[in-house]
Coordinates of C-alpha atoms in Angstrom, one line a residue:
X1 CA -8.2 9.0 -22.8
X2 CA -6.0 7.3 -20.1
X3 CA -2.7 9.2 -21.3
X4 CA -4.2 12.3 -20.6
X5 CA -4.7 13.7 -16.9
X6 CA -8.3 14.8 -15.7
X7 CA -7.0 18.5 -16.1
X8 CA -6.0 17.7 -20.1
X9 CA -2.8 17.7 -19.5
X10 CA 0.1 15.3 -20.8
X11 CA 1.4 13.4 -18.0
X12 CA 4.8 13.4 -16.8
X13 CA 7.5 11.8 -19.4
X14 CA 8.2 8.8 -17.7
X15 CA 4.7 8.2 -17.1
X16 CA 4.1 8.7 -20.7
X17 CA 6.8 6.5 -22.1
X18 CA 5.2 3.8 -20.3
X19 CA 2.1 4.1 -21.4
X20 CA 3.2 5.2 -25.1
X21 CA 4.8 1.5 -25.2
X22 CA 1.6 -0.1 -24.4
X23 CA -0.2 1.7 -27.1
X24 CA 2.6 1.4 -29.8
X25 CA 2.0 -2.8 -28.9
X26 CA -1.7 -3.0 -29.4
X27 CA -2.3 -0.2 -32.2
X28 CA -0.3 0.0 -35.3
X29 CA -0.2 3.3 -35.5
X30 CA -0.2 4.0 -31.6
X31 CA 2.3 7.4 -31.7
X32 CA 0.1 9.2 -34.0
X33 CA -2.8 8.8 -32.7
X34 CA -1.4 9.5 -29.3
X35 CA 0.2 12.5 -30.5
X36 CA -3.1 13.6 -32.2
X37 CA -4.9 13.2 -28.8
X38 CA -2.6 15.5 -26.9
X39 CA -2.4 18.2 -29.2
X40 CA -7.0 17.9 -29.4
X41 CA -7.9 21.5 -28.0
X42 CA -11.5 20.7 -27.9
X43 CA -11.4 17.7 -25.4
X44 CA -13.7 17.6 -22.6
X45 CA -12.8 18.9 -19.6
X46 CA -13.1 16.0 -16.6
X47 CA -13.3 17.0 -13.3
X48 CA -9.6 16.7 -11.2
X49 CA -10.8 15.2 -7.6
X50 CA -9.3 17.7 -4.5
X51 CA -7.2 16.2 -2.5
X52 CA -8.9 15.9 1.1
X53 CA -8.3 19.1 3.9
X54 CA -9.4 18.8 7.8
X55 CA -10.1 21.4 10.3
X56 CA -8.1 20.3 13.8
X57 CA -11.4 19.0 15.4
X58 CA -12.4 17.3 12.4
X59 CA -12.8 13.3 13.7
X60 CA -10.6 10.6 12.4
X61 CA -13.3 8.7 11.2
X62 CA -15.0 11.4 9.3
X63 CA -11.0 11.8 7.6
X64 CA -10.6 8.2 6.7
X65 CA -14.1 8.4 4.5
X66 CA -12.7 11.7 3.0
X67 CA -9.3 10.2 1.9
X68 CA -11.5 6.9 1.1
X69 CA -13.7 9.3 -1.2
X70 CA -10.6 10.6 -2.6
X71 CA -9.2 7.7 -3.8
X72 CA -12.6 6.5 -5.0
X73 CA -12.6 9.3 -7.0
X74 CA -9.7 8.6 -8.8
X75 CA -11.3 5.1 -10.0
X76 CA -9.9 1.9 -10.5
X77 CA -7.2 1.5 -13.4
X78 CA -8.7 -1.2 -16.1
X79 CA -6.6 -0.3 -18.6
X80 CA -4.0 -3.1 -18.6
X81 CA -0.9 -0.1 -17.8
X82 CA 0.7 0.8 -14.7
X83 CA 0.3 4.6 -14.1
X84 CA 3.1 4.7 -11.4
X85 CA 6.2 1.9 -11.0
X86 CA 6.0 0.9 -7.5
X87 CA 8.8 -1.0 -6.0
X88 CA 8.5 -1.9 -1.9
X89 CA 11.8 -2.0 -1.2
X90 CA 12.3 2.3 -2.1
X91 CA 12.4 4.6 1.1
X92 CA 9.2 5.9 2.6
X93 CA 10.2 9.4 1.5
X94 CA 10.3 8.0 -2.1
X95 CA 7.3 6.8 -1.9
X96 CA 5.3 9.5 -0.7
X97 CA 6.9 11.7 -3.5
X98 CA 5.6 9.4 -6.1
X99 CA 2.2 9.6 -4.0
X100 CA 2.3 13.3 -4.5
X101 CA 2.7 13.1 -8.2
X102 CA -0.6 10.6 -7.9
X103 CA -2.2 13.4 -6.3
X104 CA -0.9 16.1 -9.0
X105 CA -1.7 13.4 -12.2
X106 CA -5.1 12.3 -11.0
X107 CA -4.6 9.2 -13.0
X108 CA -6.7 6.2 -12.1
X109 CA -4.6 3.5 -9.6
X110 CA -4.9 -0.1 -8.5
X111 CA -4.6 -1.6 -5.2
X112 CA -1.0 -1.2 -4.4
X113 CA -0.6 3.0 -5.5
X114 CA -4.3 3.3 -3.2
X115 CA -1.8 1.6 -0.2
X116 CA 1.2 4.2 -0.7
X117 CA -1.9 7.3 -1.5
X118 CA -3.4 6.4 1.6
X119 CA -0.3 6.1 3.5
X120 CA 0.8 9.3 2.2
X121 CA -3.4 11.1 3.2
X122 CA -2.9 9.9 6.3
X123 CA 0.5 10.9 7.4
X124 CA -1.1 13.9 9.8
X125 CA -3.0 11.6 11.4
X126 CA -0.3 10.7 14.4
X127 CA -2.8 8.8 16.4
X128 CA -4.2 6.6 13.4
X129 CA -1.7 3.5 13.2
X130 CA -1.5 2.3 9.4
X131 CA 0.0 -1.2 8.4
X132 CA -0.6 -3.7 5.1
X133 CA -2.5 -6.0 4.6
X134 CA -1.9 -8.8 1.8
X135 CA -3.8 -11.4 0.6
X136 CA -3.7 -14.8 -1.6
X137 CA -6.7 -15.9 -2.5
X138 CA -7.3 -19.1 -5.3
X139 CA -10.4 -19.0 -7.7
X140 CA -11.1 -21.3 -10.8
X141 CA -7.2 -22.5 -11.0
X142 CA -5.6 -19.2 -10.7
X143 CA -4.1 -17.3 -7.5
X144 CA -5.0 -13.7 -6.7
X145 CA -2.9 -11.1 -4.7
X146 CA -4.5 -7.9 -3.5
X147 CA -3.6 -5.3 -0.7
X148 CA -5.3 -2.7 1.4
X149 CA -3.8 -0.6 4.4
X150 CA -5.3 -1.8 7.7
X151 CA -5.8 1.2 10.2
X152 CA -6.0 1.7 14.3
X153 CA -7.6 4.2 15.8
X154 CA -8.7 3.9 19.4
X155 CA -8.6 0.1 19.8
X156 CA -10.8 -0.6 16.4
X157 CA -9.8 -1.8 13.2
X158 CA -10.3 -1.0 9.7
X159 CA -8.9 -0.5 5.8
X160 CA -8.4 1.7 3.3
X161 CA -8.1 0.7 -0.4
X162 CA -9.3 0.2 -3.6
X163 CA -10.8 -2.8 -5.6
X164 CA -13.1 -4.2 -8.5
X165 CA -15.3 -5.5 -5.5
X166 CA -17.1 -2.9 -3.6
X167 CA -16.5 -5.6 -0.5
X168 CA -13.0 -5.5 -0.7
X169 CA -11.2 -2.0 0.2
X170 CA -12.9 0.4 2.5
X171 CA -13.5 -0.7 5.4
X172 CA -14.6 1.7 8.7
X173 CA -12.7 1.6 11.7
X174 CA -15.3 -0.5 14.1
X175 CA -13.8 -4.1 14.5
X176 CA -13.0 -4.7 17.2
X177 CA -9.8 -7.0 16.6
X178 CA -7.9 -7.6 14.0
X179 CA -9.1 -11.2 13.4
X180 CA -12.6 -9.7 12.8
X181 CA -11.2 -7.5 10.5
X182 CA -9.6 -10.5 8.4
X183 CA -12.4 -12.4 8.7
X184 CA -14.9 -10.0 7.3
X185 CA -12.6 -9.7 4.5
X186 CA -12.4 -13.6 4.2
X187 CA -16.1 -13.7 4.3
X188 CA -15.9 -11.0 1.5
X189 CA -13.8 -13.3 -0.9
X190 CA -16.0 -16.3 0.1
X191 CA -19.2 -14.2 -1.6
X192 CA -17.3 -13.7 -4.6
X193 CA -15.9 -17.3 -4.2
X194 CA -12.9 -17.0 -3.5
X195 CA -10.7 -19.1 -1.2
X196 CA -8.4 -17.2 1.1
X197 CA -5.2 -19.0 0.8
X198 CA -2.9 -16.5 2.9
X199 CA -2.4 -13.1 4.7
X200 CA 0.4 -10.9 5.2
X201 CA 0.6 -8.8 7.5
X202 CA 3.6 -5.6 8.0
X203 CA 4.1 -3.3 11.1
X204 CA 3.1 -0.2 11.3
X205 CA 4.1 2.7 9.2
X206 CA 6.0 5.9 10.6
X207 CA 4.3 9.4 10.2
X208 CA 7.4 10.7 9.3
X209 CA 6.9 11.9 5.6
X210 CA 11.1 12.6 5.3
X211 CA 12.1 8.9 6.6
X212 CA 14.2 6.6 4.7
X213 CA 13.2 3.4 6.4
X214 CA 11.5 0.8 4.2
X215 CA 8.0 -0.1 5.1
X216 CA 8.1 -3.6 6.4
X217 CA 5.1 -5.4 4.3
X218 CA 5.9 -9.1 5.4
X219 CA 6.2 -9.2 9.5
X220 CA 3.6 -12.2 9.8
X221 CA 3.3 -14.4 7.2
X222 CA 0.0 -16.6 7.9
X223 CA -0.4 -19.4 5.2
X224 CA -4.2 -21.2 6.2
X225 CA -3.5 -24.5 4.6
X226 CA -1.5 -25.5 7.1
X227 CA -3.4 -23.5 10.5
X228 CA -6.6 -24.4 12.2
X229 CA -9.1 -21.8 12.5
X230 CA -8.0 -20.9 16.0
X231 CA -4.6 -20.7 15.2
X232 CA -5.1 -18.6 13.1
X233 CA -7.2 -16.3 15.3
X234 CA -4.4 -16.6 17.8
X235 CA -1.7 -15.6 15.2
X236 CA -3.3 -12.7 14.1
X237 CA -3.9 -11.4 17.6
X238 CA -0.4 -12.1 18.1
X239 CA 0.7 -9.9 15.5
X240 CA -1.8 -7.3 16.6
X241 CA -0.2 -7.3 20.1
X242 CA 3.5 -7.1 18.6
X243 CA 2.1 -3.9 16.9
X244 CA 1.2 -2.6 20.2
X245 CA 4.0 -3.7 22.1
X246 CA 6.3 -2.0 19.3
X247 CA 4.1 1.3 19.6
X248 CA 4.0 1.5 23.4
X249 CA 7.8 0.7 23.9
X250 CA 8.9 3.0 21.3
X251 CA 12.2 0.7 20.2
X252 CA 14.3 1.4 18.0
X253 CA 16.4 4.1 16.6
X254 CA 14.6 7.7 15.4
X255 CA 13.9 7.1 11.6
X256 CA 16.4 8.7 9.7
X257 CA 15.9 12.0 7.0
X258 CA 16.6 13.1 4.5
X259 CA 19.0 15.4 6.2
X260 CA 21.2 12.7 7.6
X261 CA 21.7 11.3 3.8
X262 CA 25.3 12.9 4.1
X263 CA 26.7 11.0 6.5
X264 CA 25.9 7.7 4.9
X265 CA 27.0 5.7 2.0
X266 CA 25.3 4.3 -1.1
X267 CA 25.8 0.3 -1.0
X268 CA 27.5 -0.9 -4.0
X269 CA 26.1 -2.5 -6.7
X270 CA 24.4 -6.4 -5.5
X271 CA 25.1 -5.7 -1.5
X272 CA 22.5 -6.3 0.8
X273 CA 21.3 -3.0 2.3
X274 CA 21.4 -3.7 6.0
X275 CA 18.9 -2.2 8.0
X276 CA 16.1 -4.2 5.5
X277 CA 13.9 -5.7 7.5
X278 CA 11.3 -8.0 5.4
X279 CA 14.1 -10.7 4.4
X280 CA 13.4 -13.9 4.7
X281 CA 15.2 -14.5 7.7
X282 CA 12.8 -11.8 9.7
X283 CA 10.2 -13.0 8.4
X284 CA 7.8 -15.1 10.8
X285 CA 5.9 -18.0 9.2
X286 CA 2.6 -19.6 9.9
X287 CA 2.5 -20.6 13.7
X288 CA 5.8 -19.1 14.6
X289 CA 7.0 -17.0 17.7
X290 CA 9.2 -14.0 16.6
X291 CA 12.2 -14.2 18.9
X292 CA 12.5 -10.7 21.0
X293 CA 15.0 -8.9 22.2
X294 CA 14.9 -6.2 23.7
X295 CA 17.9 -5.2 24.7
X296 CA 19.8 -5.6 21.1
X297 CA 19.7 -2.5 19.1
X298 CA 20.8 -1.7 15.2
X299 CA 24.2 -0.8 14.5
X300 CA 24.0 2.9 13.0
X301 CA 27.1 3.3 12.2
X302 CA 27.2 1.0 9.4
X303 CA 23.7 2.2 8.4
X304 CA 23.5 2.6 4.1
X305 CA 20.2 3.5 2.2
X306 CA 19.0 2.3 -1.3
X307 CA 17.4 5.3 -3.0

């Protein structure tokens, strides 16, 4: 049953309340037999995947199919209920506590909680660079979203995720751009005909399991209605090379820790935290140069976190 962990377990309350309300909607009398299910001593016992482990020398290649594996494992969520409330706009470090209590609840996830898990797998792996990768596709008169983490190791490209369609999540690090990357997933949505309708793209996400920056999901913003097919290679080269740029210059402040919460204040109620990053104004549409410059950097000393 889906309110039950693979150990047997109840889930964690909040977890539970949620999906006790979906149950109380569809079944009439959804509370006892919910209740009935938790207390049953004699349920089967269903295997609890193990979270992935390395040795040093073990390759990064060989990791990414472990953690791939792993969130395999865990299986797609049909149900109709989300497991784990995600918001983007929480810290990194809140979101790799709720990826921790994916890893203790072994509850089955959709794309979005196989991003923040895979962010979260990954985190040792200081010389894998890891950023999003949204799509918008159109089928039969409805739009789709979905979203996998793109990876970098050594100059070659590839995903981590998870999906209905085998085509569309894991992906090995051997492309050799990013374009080919989007394209093979592009040629992916065209054999389960889909249209690709647009790609977002973030920057790359910091190791740093403690930091309370906010992962920036929306850098690039590349809508293909209105871009040829070469601008469109170009833009998402562009984008690659800003990662790179960004990487090799090192700019910006340290990210911040939980140890420096202290010093800063909670923004009231409604104001704008102000070292967000994905607003619309940062955002760079479809054919559009990000200004740069170098030389300006953030303000910390009005710097406020939303927790």
């Amino acid at each position: 049953p889906f309110f039950v962990n693979r150990g047997g377990l109840p889930v964690d309350e909040p977890t539970w309340e949620r999906m006790w309300r979906h149950v109380g909607r569809i079944h009439p009398e959804g509370e006892r037999v919910a209740q009935r299910i938790r207390g049953a001593a004699d349920l089967p016992k269903i295997p609890i995947p193990s979270v992935p482990t390395f040795q040093p020398s073990t390759p990064i290649p060989e990791r990414l199919e472990a953690v791939q594996r792993y969130i395999r494992e865990l299986q797609y969520n049909h149900t109709g209920t989300q497991f784990f409330e995600i918001k983007k706009s929480r810290p990194l470090t809140g979101l790799m506590d709720l990826a921790k209590e994916m890893t203790k609840e072994a509850l089955p996830i959709k794309c979005l909680e196989a991003v923040i898990l895979g962010i979260y797998l990954t985190n040792n792996m200081t010389t894998l660079d890891r950023f999003p990768i949204s799509f918008k596709t159109h089928f039969s008169g409805n739009y789709f979203r979905h979203i996998v983490l793109g990876v970098n190791f050594g100059g070659r490209y590839g995903a981590l995720g998870i999906s209905r369609r085998e085509e569309l999540m894991y992906k090995a690090p051997v492309f050799r751009t990013l374009s080919e990357l989007i394209f093979d997933f592009e040629e992916a949505y065209r054999r389960c005909w889909h249209t690709l309708k647009k790609v977002k793209l973030g920057h790359c996400v910091s190791h740093d399991p403690h930091s309370v920056e906010q992962i920036e999901w929306k850098h690039s913003i590349l809508d293909l209605d209105k871009l040829t097919r070469e601008d469109f290679r170009k833009e998402l080269e562009r984008h690659a090379r800003d990662m790179r740029l960004k990487i090799g210059k090192g700019t910006g402040p340290p990210s911040p820790t939980k140890d420096r919460k202290k010093d800063v204040s909670s923004p009231q109620r409604g104001q704008a935290s102000p070292h967000r990053r994905n607003s619309r104004g940062d955002r760079r549409p479809s054919g559009e140069k990000k200004p740069a410059d170098s030389k300006a950097m953030p303000d910390l000393n009005g710097y406020q976190i939303r927790v």
